[in-house]
Short mmCIF file of C-alpha atoms in Angstrom, two decimals:
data_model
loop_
_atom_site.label_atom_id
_atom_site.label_comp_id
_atom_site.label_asym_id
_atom_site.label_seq_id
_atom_site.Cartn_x
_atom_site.Cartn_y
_atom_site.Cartn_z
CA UNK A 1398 42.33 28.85 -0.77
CA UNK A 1399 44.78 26.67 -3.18
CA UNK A 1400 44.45 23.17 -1.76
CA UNK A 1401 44.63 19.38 -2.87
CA UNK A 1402 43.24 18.23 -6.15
CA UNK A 1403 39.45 16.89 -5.22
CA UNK A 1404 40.08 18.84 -1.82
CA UNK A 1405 36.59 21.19 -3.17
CA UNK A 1406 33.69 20.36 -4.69
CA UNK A 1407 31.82 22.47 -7.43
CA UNK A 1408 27.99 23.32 -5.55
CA UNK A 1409 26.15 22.92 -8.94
CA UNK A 1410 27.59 20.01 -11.10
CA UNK A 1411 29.53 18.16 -7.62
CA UNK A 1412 33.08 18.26 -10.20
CA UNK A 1413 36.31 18.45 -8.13
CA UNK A 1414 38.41 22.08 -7.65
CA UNK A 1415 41.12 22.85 -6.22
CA UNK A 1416 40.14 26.18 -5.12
CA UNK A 1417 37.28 27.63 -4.06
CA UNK A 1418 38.70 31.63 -4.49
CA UNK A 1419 41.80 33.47 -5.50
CA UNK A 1420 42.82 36.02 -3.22
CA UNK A 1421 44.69 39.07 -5.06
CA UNK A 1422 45.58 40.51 -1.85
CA UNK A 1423 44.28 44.31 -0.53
CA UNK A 1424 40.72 42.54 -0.25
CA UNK A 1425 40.55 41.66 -4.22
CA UNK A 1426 38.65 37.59 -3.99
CA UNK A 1427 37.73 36.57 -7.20
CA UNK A 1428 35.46 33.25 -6.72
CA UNK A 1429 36.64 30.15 -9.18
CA UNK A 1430 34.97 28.70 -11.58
CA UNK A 1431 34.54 25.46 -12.28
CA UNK A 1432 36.30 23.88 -15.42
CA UNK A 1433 33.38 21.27 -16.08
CA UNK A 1434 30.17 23.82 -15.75
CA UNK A 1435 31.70 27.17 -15.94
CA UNK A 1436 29.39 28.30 -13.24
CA UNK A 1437 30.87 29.49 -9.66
CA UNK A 1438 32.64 26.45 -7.79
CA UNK A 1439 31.00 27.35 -4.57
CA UNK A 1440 28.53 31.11 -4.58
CA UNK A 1441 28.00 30.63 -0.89
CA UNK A 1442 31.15 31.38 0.36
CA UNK A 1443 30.01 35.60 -0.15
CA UNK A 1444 26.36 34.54 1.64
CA UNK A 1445 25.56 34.87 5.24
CA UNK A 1446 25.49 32.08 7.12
CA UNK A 1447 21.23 32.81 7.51
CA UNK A 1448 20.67 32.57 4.06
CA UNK A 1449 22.65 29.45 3.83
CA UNK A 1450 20.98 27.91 6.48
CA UNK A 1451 17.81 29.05 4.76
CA UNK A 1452 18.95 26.88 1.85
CA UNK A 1453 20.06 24.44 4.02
CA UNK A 1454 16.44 24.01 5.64
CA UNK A 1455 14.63 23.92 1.79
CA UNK A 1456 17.06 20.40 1.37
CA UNK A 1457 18.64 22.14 -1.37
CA UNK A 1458 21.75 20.40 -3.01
CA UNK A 1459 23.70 23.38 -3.66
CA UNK A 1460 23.79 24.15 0.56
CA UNK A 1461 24.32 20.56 1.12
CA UNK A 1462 27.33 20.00 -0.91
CA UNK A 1463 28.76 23.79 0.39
CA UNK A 1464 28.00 22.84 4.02
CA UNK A 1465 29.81 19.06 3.29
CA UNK A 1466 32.80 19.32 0.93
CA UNK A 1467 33.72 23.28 1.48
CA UNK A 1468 33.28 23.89 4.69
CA UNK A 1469 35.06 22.78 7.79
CA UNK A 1470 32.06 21.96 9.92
CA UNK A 1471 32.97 19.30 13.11
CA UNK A 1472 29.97 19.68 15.39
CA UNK A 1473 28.24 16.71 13.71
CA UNK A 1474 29.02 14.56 17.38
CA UNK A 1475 27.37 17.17 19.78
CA UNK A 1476 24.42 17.86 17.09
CA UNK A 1477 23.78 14.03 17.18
CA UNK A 1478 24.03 14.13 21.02
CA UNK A 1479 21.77 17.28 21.34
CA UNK A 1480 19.29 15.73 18.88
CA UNK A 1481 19.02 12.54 21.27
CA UNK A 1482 18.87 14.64 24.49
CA UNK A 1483 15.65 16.28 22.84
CA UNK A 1484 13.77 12.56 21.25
CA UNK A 1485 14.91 11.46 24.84
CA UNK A 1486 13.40 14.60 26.47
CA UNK A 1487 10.25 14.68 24.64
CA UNK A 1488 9.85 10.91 25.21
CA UNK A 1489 10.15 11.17 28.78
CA UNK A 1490 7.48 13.51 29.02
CA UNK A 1491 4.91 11.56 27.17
CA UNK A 1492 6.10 8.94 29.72
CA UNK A 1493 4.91 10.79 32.49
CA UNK A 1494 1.53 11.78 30.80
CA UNK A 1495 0.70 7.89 30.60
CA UNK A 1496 0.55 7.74 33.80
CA UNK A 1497 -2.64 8.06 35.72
CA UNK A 1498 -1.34 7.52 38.90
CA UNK A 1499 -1.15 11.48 40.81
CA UNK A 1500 0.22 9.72 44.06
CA UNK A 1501 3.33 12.08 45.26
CA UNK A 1502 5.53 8.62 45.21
CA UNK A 1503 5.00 8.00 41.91
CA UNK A 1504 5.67 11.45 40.05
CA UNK A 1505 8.73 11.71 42.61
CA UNK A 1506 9.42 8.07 40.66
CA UNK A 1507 8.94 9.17 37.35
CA UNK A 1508 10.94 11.96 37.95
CA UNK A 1509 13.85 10.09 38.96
CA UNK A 1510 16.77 10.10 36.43
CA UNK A 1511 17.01 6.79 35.37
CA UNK A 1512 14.01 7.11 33.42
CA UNK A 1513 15.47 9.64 31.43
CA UNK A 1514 18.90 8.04 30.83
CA UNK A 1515 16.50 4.77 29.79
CA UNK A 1516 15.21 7.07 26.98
CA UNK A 1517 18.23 8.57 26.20
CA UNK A 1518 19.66 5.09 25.40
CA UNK A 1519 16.48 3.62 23.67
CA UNK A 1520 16.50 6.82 21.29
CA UNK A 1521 20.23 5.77 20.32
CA UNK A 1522 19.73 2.35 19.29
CA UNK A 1523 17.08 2.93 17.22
CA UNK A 1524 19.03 5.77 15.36
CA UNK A 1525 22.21 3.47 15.82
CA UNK A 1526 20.26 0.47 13.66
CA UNK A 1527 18.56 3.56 11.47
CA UNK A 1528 22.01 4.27 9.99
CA UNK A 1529 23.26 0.72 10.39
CA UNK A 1530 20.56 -0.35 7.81
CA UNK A 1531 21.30 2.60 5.49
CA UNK A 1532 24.96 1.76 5.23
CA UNK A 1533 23.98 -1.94 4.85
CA UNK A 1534 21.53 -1.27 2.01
CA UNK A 1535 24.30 1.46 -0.08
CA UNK A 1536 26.89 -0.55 0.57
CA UNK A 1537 24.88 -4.04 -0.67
CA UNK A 1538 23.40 -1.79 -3.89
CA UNK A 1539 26.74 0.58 -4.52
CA UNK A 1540 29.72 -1.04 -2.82
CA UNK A 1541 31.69 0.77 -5.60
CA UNK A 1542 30.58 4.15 -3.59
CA UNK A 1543 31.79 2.92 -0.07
CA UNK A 1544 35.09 1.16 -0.94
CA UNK A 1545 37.31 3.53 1.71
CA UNK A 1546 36.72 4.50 5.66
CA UNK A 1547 36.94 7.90 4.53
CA UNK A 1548 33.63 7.28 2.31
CA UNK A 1549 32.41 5.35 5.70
CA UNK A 1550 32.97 8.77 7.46
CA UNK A 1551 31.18 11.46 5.33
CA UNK A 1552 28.34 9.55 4.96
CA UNK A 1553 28.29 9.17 8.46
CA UNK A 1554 29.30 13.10 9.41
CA UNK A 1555 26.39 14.13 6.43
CA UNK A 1556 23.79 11.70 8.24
CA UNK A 1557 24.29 13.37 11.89
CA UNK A 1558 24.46 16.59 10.35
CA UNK A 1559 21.21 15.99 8.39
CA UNK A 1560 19.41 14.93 11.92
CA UNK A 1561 19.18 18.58 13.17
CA UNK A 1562 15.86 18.82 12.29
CA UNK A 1563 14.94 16.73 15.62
CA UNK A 1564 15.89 19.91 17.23
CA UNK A 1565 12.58 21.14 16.48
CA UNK A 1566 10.99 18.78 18.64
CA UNK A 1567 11.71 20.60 21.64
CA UNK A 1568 9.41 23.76 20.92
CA UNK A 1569 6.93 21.44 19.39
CA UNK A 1570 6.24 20.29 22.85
CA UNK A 1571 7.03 23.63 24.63
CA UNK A 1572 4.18 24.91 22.43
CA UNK A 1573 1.48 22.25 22.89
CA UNK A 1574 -1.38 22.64 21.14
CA UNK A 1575 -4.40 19.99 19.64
CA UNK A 1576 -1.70 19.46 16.26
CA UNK A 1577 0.94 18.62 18.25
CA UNK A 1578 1.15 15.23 17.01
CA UNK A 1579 0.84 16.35 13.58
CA UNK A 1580 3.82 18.34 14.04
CA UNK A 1581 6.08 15.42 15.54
CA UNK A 1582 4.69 13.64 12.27
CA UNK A 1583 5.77 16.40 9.91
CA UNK A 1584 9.14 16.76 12.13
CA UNK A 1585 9.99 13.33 11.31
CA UNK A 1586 9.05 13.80 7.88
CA UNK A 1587 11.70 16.10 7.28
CA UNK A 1588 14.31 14.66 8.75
CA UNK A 1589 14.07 11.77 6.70
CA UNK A 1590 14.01 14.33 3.60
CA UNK A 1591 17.26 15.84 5.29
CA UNK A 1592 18.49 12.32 5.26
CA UNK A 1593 17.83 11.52 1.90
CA UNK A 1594 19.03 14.54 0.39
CA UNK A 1595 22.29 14.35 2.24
CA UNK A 1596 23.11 10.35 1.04
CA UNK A 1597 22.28 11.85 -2.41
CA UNK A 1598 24.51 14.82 -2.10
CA UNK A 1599 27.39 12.74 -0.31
CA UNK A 1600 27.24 9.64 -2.97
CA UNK A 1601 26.01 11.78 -5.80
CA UNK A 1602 23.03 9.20 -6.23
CA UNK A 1603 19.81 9.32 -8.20
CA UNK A 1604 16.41 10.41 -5.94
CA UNK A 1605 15.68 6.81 -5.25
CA UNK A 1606 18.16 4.67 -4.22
CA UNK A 1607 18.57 7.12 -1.19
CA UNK A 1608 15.00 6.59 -0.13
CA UNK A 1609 15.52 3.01 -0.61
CA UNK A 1610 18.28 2.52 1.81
CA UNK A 1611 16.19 4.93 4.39
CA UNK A 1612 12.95 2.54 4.02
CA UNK A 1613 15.24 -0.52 5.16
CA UNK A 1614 16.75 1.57 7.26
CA UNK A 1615 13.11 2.58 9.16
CA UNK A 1616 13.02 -1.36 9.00
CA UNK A 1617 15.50 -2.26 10.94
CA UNK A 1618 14.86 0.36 13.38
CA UNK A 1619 11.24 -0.63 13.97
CA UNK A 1620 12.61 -3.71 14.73
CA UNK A 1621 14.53 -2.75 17.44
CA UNK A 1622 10.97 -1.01 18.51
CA UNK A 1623 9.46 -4.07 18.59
CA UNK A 1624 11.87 -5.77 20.53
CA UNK A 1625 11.63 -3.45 23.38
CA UNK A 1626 8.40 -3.58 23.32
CA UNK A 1627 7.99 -7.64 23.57
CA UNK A 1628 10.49 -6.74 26.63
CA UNK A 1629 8.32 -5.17 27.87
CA UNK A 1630 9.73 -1.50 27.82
CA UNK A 1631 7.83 1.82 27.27
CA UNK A 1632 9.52 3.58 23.90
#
């Protein structure tokens, strides 16, 4: 586990390591501790991937930093493209529903693919500006925080990564029920708290500049809304 100084990061206090565990061979780990809290550098490396998911899903720090820094994750570009697929899905559907028309042309029109792909693309642009007016708003408040690409990159791999809670859109409207549109309210909810939590963890911020750069972030997406909608598109 010996690696680059900084190449770790300490789950409780976010201090740098250089190891996360010391392997004394014939299956003897001992787990390092870190020189600045002397608490365990990283405690989820002996927990099952469940509970740290678990963790994960209550937005605590701890999981976030573990799952970031210590962890070799790289399916943050299909998550983001599977997350899309399901807004675009689940948008799709509702544009079916507005329709009143029951003529056989028309639902064979609706069903046609384009429609979908239309949704698919609409549902990236307003994520696209989403994170476009994050980074503008951290980098305008804390440029000090995003001086390298690198620094570009995490926040950008922690973002996607902290979307996956749009998966849960898809048995929201397999289940449909009368608080189905609380749900998609509560959905979104969260994954705004996933978002938060994961600038925080990646820039080791304070609560509220996070949620500051998210609220001009919603901005700028609703923007976009509202230009496809004076264009006269269904979103």
């Amino acid at each position: 586990a010996m690696a680059a100084l900084g190449a770790y990061r300490c789950i409780e206090c976010n201090g740098e390591a250089t190891e996360l565990y010391r392997d004394y061979q014939r299956g003897v780990l001992r787990i390092s501790i870190c020189k600045s809290c002397q608490k365990p550098v990283d405690k989820y490396i002996e927990y099952d991937p469940v509970i740290i998911l678990i963790n994960a899903v209550l937005c605590k720090a701890q999981a976030y930093r573990h799952i970031l820094f210590n962890t070799k994750i790289n399916i943050h570009g299909k998550l983001c493209i599977f997350c899309l697929l399901c807004e675009a899905y689940l948008r799709w559907l509702q544009l079916q529903d507005s329709s009143q028309n029951t003529d056989p042309d028309d639902l064979i029109r609706y069903a046609k693919e384009w429609d979908f792909y239309r949704m698919f693309g609409i549902a990236s642009l307003e994520q696209t500006s989403f994170f476009i007016g994050i980074f503008i708003t951290l980098w305008w408040m804390t440029p000090e925080m995003l001086k390298r690409k690198s620094d570009f990159i995490l926040l950008l791999k922690a973002l996607l990564l902290s979307t996956y809670g749009k998966l849960l859109l898809i048995p929201a409207v397999i289940w449909e029920h009368d608080y189905t549109p609380l749900c998609l309210a509560f959905i979104k909810v969260f994954v705004l708290i996933s978002n938060s939590q994961a600038i925080r963890v990646t820039l080791n911020l304070n609560r509220i500049l996070p949620w500051f750069a998210i609220f001009f972030g919603l901005i700028l997406e609703n923007g976009v809304v509202c230009l496809f909608q004076k264009m006269g598109w269904d979103v």
